[in-house]
Coordinates of C-alpha atoms in Angstrom, one line a residue:
Chain A
M9 CA 9.5 -6.7 -8.3
R10 CA 11.9 -6.9 -11.2
E11 CA 13.9 -4.8 -13.5
P12 CA 12.7 -4.8 -17.1
T13 CA 14.2 -7.3 -19.5
F14 CA 13.0 -5.2 -22.5
P15 CA 13.8 -1.7 -23.7
I16 CA 11.6 0.9 -22.1
D17 CA 12.7 3.9 -24.1
D18 CA 11.4 2.3 -27.3
R19 CA 7.7 2.9 -27.1
E20 CA 6.7 0.1 -29.6
A21 CA 8.9 -2.5 -27.9
L22 CA 7.6 -1.4 -24.5
L23 CA 4.0 -1.7 -25.7
E24 CA 4.6 -5.1 -27.2
A25 CA 6.2 -6.3 -23.9
I26 CA 3.3 -5.0 -21.9
R27 CA 0.7 -6.6 -24.2
A28 CA 2.6 -9.9 -24.0
G29 CA 2.2 -9.8 -20.2
K30 CA 5.9 -9.3 -19.5
A31 CA 5.5 -6.1 -17.4
R32 CA 3.8 -7.6 -14.4
G33 CA 5.7 -6.5 -11.3
V34 CA 8.3 -4.7 -13.4
R35 CA 9.8 -1.4 -12.5
L36 CA 8.8 1.1 -15.2
P37 CA 9.1 4.6 -13.6
R38 CA 8.2 7.7 -15.6
V39 CA 7.5 5.8 -18.9
D40 CA 5.5 7.7 -21.5
L41 CA 2.5 5.6 -22.6
S42 CA 0.2 8.6 -23.2
G43 CA -2.7 7.9 -25.5
C44 CA -1.8 4.2 -25.8
D45 CA -4.3 1.4 -26.2
L46 CA -3.7 -0.7 -23.1
R47 CA -7.1 -2.4 -22.8
G48 CA -7.0 -5.5 -20.6
V49 CA -3.2 -5.5 -20.0
D50 CA -1.7 -7.0 -16.9
L51 CA 0.4 -4.4 -15.1
S52 CA -0.3 -5.7 -11.6
E53 CA 2.4 -4.8 -9.1
A54 CA 4.2 -2.8 -11.7
R55 CA 6.1 0.3 -10.5
L56 CA 4.8 3.1 -12.8
S57 CA 5.5 6.0 -10.5
G58 CA 5.4 9.3 -12.3
A59 CA 4.4 7.6 -15.6
N60 CA 2.6 9.6 -18.3
L61 CA -0.6 7.7 -19.1
S62 CA -2.7 10.6 -20.0
G63 CA -5.4 9.7 -22.5
A64 CA -4.4 6.0 -22.4
D65 CA -7.1 3.4 -22.6
L66 CA -6.7 1.0 -19.6
S67 CA -10.2 -0.3 -19.6
H68 CA -10.3 -3.8 -18.0
A69 CA -6.6 -3.6 -17.2
N70 CA -5.2 -5.4 -14.2
L71 CA -3.5 -2.8 -12.1
R72 CA -3.8 -4.6 -8.7
M73 CA -1.2 -3.2 -6.3
A74 CA 0.5 -1.2 -9.1
F75 CA 2.4 1.9 -8.0
L76 CA 1.0 4.8 -10.0
D77 CA 1.9 7.5 -7.5
E78 CA 2.2 10.9 -9.1
A79 CA 1.4 9.5 -12.5
N80 CA -0.4 11.5 -15.1
L81 CA -3.7 9.8 -15.9
R82 CA -5.6 12.9 -17.1
G83 CA -8.4 11.8 -19.4
A84 CA -7.4 8.2 -19.2
Q85 CA -10.0 5.4 -19.5
L86 CA -10.0 3.0 -16.6
C87 CA -13.6 1.6 -16.9
N88 CA -13.8 -1.8 -15.1
A89 CA -10.1 -1.8 -14.4
D90 CA -8.9 -3.7 -11.3
L91 CA -7.0 -1.2 -9.1
E92 CA -7.4 -3.0 -5.7
F93 CA -4.5 -2.0 -3.4
A94 CA -3.2 0.2 -6.2
V95 CA -1.1 3.2 -5.1
L96 CA -2.3 6.4 -6.9
G97 CA -1.3 8.9 -4.3
G98 CA -0.5 12.4 -5.8
A99 CA -1.6 11.3 -9.3
D100 CA -3.5 13.5 -11.7
L101 CA -6.8 11.8 -12.4
S102 CA -8.6 14.8 -13.8
E103 CA -11.4 13.8 -16.2
A104 CA -10.3 10.2 -16.1
D105 CA -13.1 7.6 -16.2
F106 CA -13.1 4.9 -13.5
S107 CA -16.7 3.7 -14.1
G108 CA -17.2 0.3 -12.6
A109 CA -13.5 0.1 -11.6
N110 CA -12.4 -1.9 -8.5
L111 CA -10.7 0.7 -6.3
Q112 CA -11.1 -1.2 -3.1
R113 CA -8.3 -0.5 -0.7
A114 CA -6.7 1.9 -3.2
N115 CA -4.4 4.7 -2.1
L116 CA -6.0 7.9 -3.5
V117 CA -4.2 10.2 -1.0
G118 CA -3.7 13.7 -2.5
V119 CA -5.0 12.8 -6.0
V120 CA -6.3 15.5 -8.2
A121 CA -9.5 14.2 -9.7
H122 CA -11.3 17.2 -11.1
R123 CA -14.4 16.1 -13.0
A124 CA -13.2 12.5 -12.9
I125 CA -15.9 9.8 -13.2
F126 CA -16.2 7.1 -10.5
R127 CA -19.8 6.0 -11.5
G128 CA -20.5 2.6 -9.9
A129 CA -16.8 2.2 -8.8
R130 CA -16.0 0.0 -5.8
M131 CA -14.1 2.3 -3.4
Y132 CA -14.5 0.2 -0.2
Y133 CA -11.8 1.1 2.3
S134 CA -10.0 3.3 -0.2
R135 CA -7.9 6.3 1.1
P136 CA -8.8 9.5 -0.6
G137 CA -7.5 11.8 2.1
N138 CA -6.6 15.3 1.1
A139 CA -7.7 14.6 -2.4
D140 CA -9.3 17.0 -4.8
F141 CA -12.6 15.7 -6.2
R142 CA -14.1 19.0 -7.2
G143 CA -16.8 18.3 -9.8
A144 CA -16.2 14.6 -9.8
L145 CA -19.0 12.1 -10.4
L146 CA -19.2 9.4 -7.7
E147 CA -22.8 8.4 -8.5
R148 CA -23.6 4.8 -7.2
A149 CA -20.0 4.3 -6.0
D150 CA -19.5 2.0 -3.0
I151 CA -17.7 4.3 -0.5
Q152 CA -18.0 2.1 2.6
R153 CA -15.2 2.8 5.0
A154 CA -13.4 5.2 2.5
I155 CA -11.5 7.9 4.3
F156 CA -12.1 11.3 2.6
R157 CA -10.5 13.2 5.5
R158 CA -9.7 16.8 4.4
A159 CA -10.7 16.0 0.8
N160 CA -12.3 18.7 -1.4
L161 CA -15.5 17.4 -2.8
A162 CA -17.0 20.8 -3.8
G163 CA -19.6 20.3 -6.5
A164 CA -19.1 16.5 -6.6
N165 CA -22.0 14.3 -7.4
L166 CA -22.5 11.7 -4.6
R167 CA -26.0 10.6 -5.5
E168 CA -26.9 7.0 -4.6
T169 CA -23.4 6.3 -3.2
T170 CA -23.6 3.3 -0.9
G171 CA -21.9 2.7 2.5
S172 CA -20.7 4.9 5.2
A173 CA -17.5 6.9 4.6
N174 CA -15.4 9.2 6.8
F175 CA -15.7 12.9 5.6
E176 CA -14.0 14.4 8.6
K177 CA -12.8 18.0 7.7
A178 CA -13.8 17.4 4.1
N179 CA -15.3 20.3 2.0
L180 CA -18.7 19.1 0.9
E181 CA -19.9 22.5 -0.4
G182 CA -22.3 22.2 -3.2
T183 CA -22.2 18.4 -3.4
V184 CA -25.1 16.7 -5.0
R185 CA -26.6 13.9 -2.8
Chain B
M23 CA 14.8 -8.8 -3.5
I24 CA 11.7 -10.9 -3.5
F25 CA 8.5 -9.3 -2.1
R26 CA 4.9 -10.3 -1.8
H27 CA 1.9 -8.9 0.0
F28 CA -0.9 -10.9 1.6
M29 CA -4.2 -9.8 3.1
T30 CA -5.1 -12.1 6.0
S31 CA -8.6 -13.1 7.0
V32 CA -8.1 -11.6 10.5
N33 CA -9.4 -8.0 10.4
E34 CA -8.1 -7.6 6.8
S35 CA -4.6 -7.1 8.2
N36 CA -1.6 -7.2 5.9
A37 CA 1.3 -9.7 6.0
F38 CA 4.4 -9.5 3.8
I39 CA 7.2 -11.8 2.7
L40 CA 10.5 -10.3 2.0
A41 CA 13.4 -12.5 0.8
C42 CA 16.9 -12.4 -0.5
E43 CA 17.1 -13.7 -4.1
E44 CA 20.6 -15.1 -3.7
T45 CA 20.2 -17.0 -0.4
R46 CA 16.4 -17.6 -0.5
E47 CA 16.2 -16.6 3.1
A48 CA 12.9 -15.0 3.9
I49 CA 11.3 -12.9 6.6
L50 CA 7.6 -12.7 7.3
I51 CA 6.4 -9.4 8.5
D52 CA 3.3 -9.8 10.7
V53 CA 1.0 -12.8 10.7
G54 CA -2.6 -12.1 11.5
A55 CA -3.3 -15.5 10.1
F56 CA -1.0 -18.0 8.5
E57 CA -2.9 -18.2 5.3
P58 CA -2.4 -21.1 2.9
E59 CA -1.2 -18.6 0.2
I60 CA 1.8 -17.7 2.4
E61 CA 2.8 -21.3 2.8
E62 CA 2.4 -21.9 -0.9
F63 CA 4.4 -18.8 -1.8
L64 CA 7.3 -20.0 0.4
R65 CA 7.1 -23.5 -1.0
E66 CA 6.9 -22.6 -4.7
G67 CA 9.6 -19.9 -4.3
R68 CA 11.8 -22.4 -2.5
L69 CA 12.2 -19.8 0.3
R70 CA 13.4 -20.6 3.8
L71 CA 11.4 -18.8 6.4
A72 CA 14.1 -18.0 8.8
K73 CA 12.7 -14.9 10.5
V74 CA 9.5 -13.2 11.6
F75 CA 9.2 -9.5 12.4
I76 CA 6.2 -8.4 14.5
T77 CA 5.4 -4.7 14.2
H78 CA 3.2 -4.7 17.3
D79 CA 1.5 -7.2 19.6
H80 CA -2.1 -7.0 18.5
Y81 CA -4.0 -10.2 17.7
D82 CA -4.7 -9.2 14.1
H83 CA -0.9 -9.1 13.5
T84 CA 0.1 -12.1 15.6
N85 CA -2.7 -14.6 15.5
G86 CA -0.8 -17.0 13.2
L87 CA 2.5 -16.7 15.1
V88 CA 2.2 -20.0 17.1
E89 CA 1.5 -21.9 13.9
V90 CA 4.5 -20.3 12.1
R91 CA 6.8 -20.9 15.0
D92 CA 5.8 -24.6 15.3
K93 CA 6.1 -25.1 11.5
Y94 CA 9.4 -23.3 10.7
R95 CA 11.1 -22.5 14.0
P96 CA 12.1 -19.0 12.8
E97 CA 13.8 -16.3 14.9
I98 CA 11.0 -14.0 16.0
Y99 CA 11.8 -10.2 16.4
A100 CA 9.5 -7.7 18.1
G101 CA 9.6 -4.6 20.3
R102 CA 8.8 -6.8 23.3
A103 CA 10.3 -10.1 24.5
L104 CA 6.9 -11.9 24.6
C105 CA 4.5 -11.6 21.7
A106 CA 1.1 -13.4 21.7
G107 CA 2.6 -15.6 24.4
V108 CA 5.6 -16.5 22.1
K109 CA 9.2 -15.7 23.1
A110 CA 10.7 -13.1 20.8
I111 CA 14.0 -11.3 20.4
R112 CA 13.4 -7.8 21.7
V113 CA 14.6 -5.2 19.2
D114 CA 15.0 -1.4 19.5
H115 CA 15.6 1.5 17.3
G116 CA 18.7 1.1 15.2
D117 CA 19.0 -2.7 15.6
T118 CA 19.7 -4.6 12.4
I119 CA 18.3 -7.9 11.2
P120 CA 20.1 -9.7 8.4
I121 CA 17.9 -11.3 5.8
G122 CA 20.3 -13.2 3.6
Q123 CA 22.3 -10.4 1.9
L124 CA 19.7 -7.8 2.8
T125 CA 19.8 -5.8 6.0
G126 CA 16.7 -4.7 7.8
T127 CA 16.9 -1.8 10.3
V128 CA 14.5 -1.5 13.2
L129 CA 12.8 1.9 13.6
D130 CA 11.0 3.0 16.7
T131 CA 7.5 4.1 15.8
S132 CA 5.8 3.7 19.2
G133 CA 2.4 5.2 19.9
H134 CA -0.2 2.8 18.6
T135 CA 1.4 0.5 21.2
P136 CA 4.2 1.3 23.5
E137 CA 6.6 -1.0 21.7
A138 CA 5.6 -0.6 18.1
R139 CA 8.4 -1.0 15.6
S140 CA 8.9 -0.6 11.9
L141 CA 11.3 -2.4 9.7
Y142 CA 13.3 -0.6 7.0
V143 CA 15.0 -2.4 4.1
P144 CA 16.4 -0.1 1.5
G145 CA 13.5 0.7 -0.9
M146 CA 10.7 -0.2 1.5
V147 CA 9.5 0.2 5.1
F148 CA 7.0 -1.8 7.0
T149 CA 5.1 0.4 9.4
G150 CA 2.4 -1.9 10.9
D151 CA -0.4 0.3 12.4
A152 CA 1.8 3.3 13.1
L153 CA 1.3 4.9 9.6
F154 CA -1.4 4.1 7.0
A155 CA -2.0 5.6 3.6
G156 CA -3.7 8.9 4.5
S157 CA -4.0 8.1 8.2
V158 CA -2.2 7.0 11.3
G159 CA -2.8 4.4 14.0
G160 CA -5.2 5.0 16.9
T161 CA -3.6 5.6 20.3
A162 CA -4.6 5.3 23.9
S163 CA -3.8 8.9 24.8
Q164 CA -2.9 12.3 23.4
A165 CA 0.6 11.9 24.6
A166 CA 0.9 8.6 22.7
A167 CA -0.6 10.3 19.6
E168 CA 2.0 13.1 19.7
Q169 CA 4.8 10.6 20.3
Q170 CA 3.7 8.6 17.2
L171 CA 3.5 11.7 15.0
D172 CA 6.9 12.8 16.2
L173 CA 8.5 9.4 15.6
I174 CA 7.0 9.1 12.1
R175 CA 8.3 12.5 11.2
R176 CA 11.8 11.7 12.5
H177 CA 12.2 8.0 11.5
I178 CA 9.9 7.5 8.5
F179 CA 9.7 10.9 6.7
T180 CA 13.5 11.2 6.8
L181 CA 13.9 8.1 4.6
P182 CA 14.4 8.5 0.8
P183 CA 11.2 9.9 -0.7
E184 CA 10.7 7.0 -3.1
T185 CA 10.7 4.5 -0.2
E186 CA 7.6 2.3 -0.4
I187 CA 5.6 2.2 2.8
H188 CA 3.8 -1.1 3.5
T189 CA 1.2 -0.8 6.2
G190 CA -0.7 -3.0 8.6
H191 CA -4.0 -2.5 6.9
G192 CA -5.1 -1.1 3.6
P193 CA -3.0 0.1 0.7
S194 CA 0.7 0.8 0.5
S195 CA 2.2 4.3 -0.1
T196 CA 5.5 6.1 -0.3
V197 CA 7.4 8.5 1.9
A198 CA 6.9 11.2 -0.6
I199 CA 3.1 10.8 -0.7
E200 CA 2.6 10.6 3.0
S201 CA 4.9 13.5 3.9
R202 CA 3.2 15.7 1.3
Y203 CA -0.4 14.7 1.6
N204 CA -1.2 12.7 4.7
P205 CA -3.9 14.8 6.4
F206 CA -2.5 14.0 9.9
F207 CA 0.7 15.8 9.0
V208 CA -0.4 18.4 6.4
G209 CA -2.8 21.2 7.3
E210 CA -3.6 20.0 10.8
A211 CA -3.6 22.7 13.5

């Protein structure tokens, strides 16, 4: 991983660098990119711990093995984004849209994902332990080998999910199956 | 510091390359299979693979060890003196391993196997199958399970909270995330 070679406190300069593909593997903790158009950008392996990405559009973005732990992704668009091996632990994903996203082997430990959308997402071998999925939509998601240990899925929609997941000690009250 | 993750074809185990930018000396952490991508990364980065660290002697973390030994003749470090039939330098808690200008410190995280070891380099720790994102490694007995949890609490969760945890299978994590949310440590009776 690398330190940034561009200013990160200047939002426009930062956006330009990201869109130019200069942010891959770069350390960008706690940056504020809320509401930004980041469709299709390459932020793979970037360190975005604690970043504010609320309301951002990251559809089709490459976030493979990015660190987004404790980031704010409330209401963000991540449709068809690639988040394989991404670290989202402790992040706020409430009302974010992960439809069709690749979340295989993603770290979702302790995330808050109230009413988030995971329709058709690939969540194979992901780690959503102790996460809060109340009211979330996981319809048609592939949850093979996902570990939902102690997760709260009250009221979540799990209709037509595929694969066998671990729901040990999870709250499945009122889930739709 | 140069860092790269690889997922091997043997039981989807992880392998990692860590290297010193100044000296180009590299260490390989676990080698379930010596994938062509690892060799390519070393070659393209002009890195010298001087060392291998084995977190524990299970085939999905050692299956490529003979090939790596024969190709690079690296020093091999592990919690036992013989790993997958290959001679190793036995390391214990607190031992240090120089990686160019970096220093790795060995941590005892036994439990999954009796001689399981983690490797800490400031900023990241490699835990093998002792600690996973949201989980821990399987053990052969209740006593081993308790030992593993105790050692993780004492040797991993006392590292700086932003320390990245790179595990033997599945995604990475951080000390902050696992100490706050890992269900084996939080909310268990």
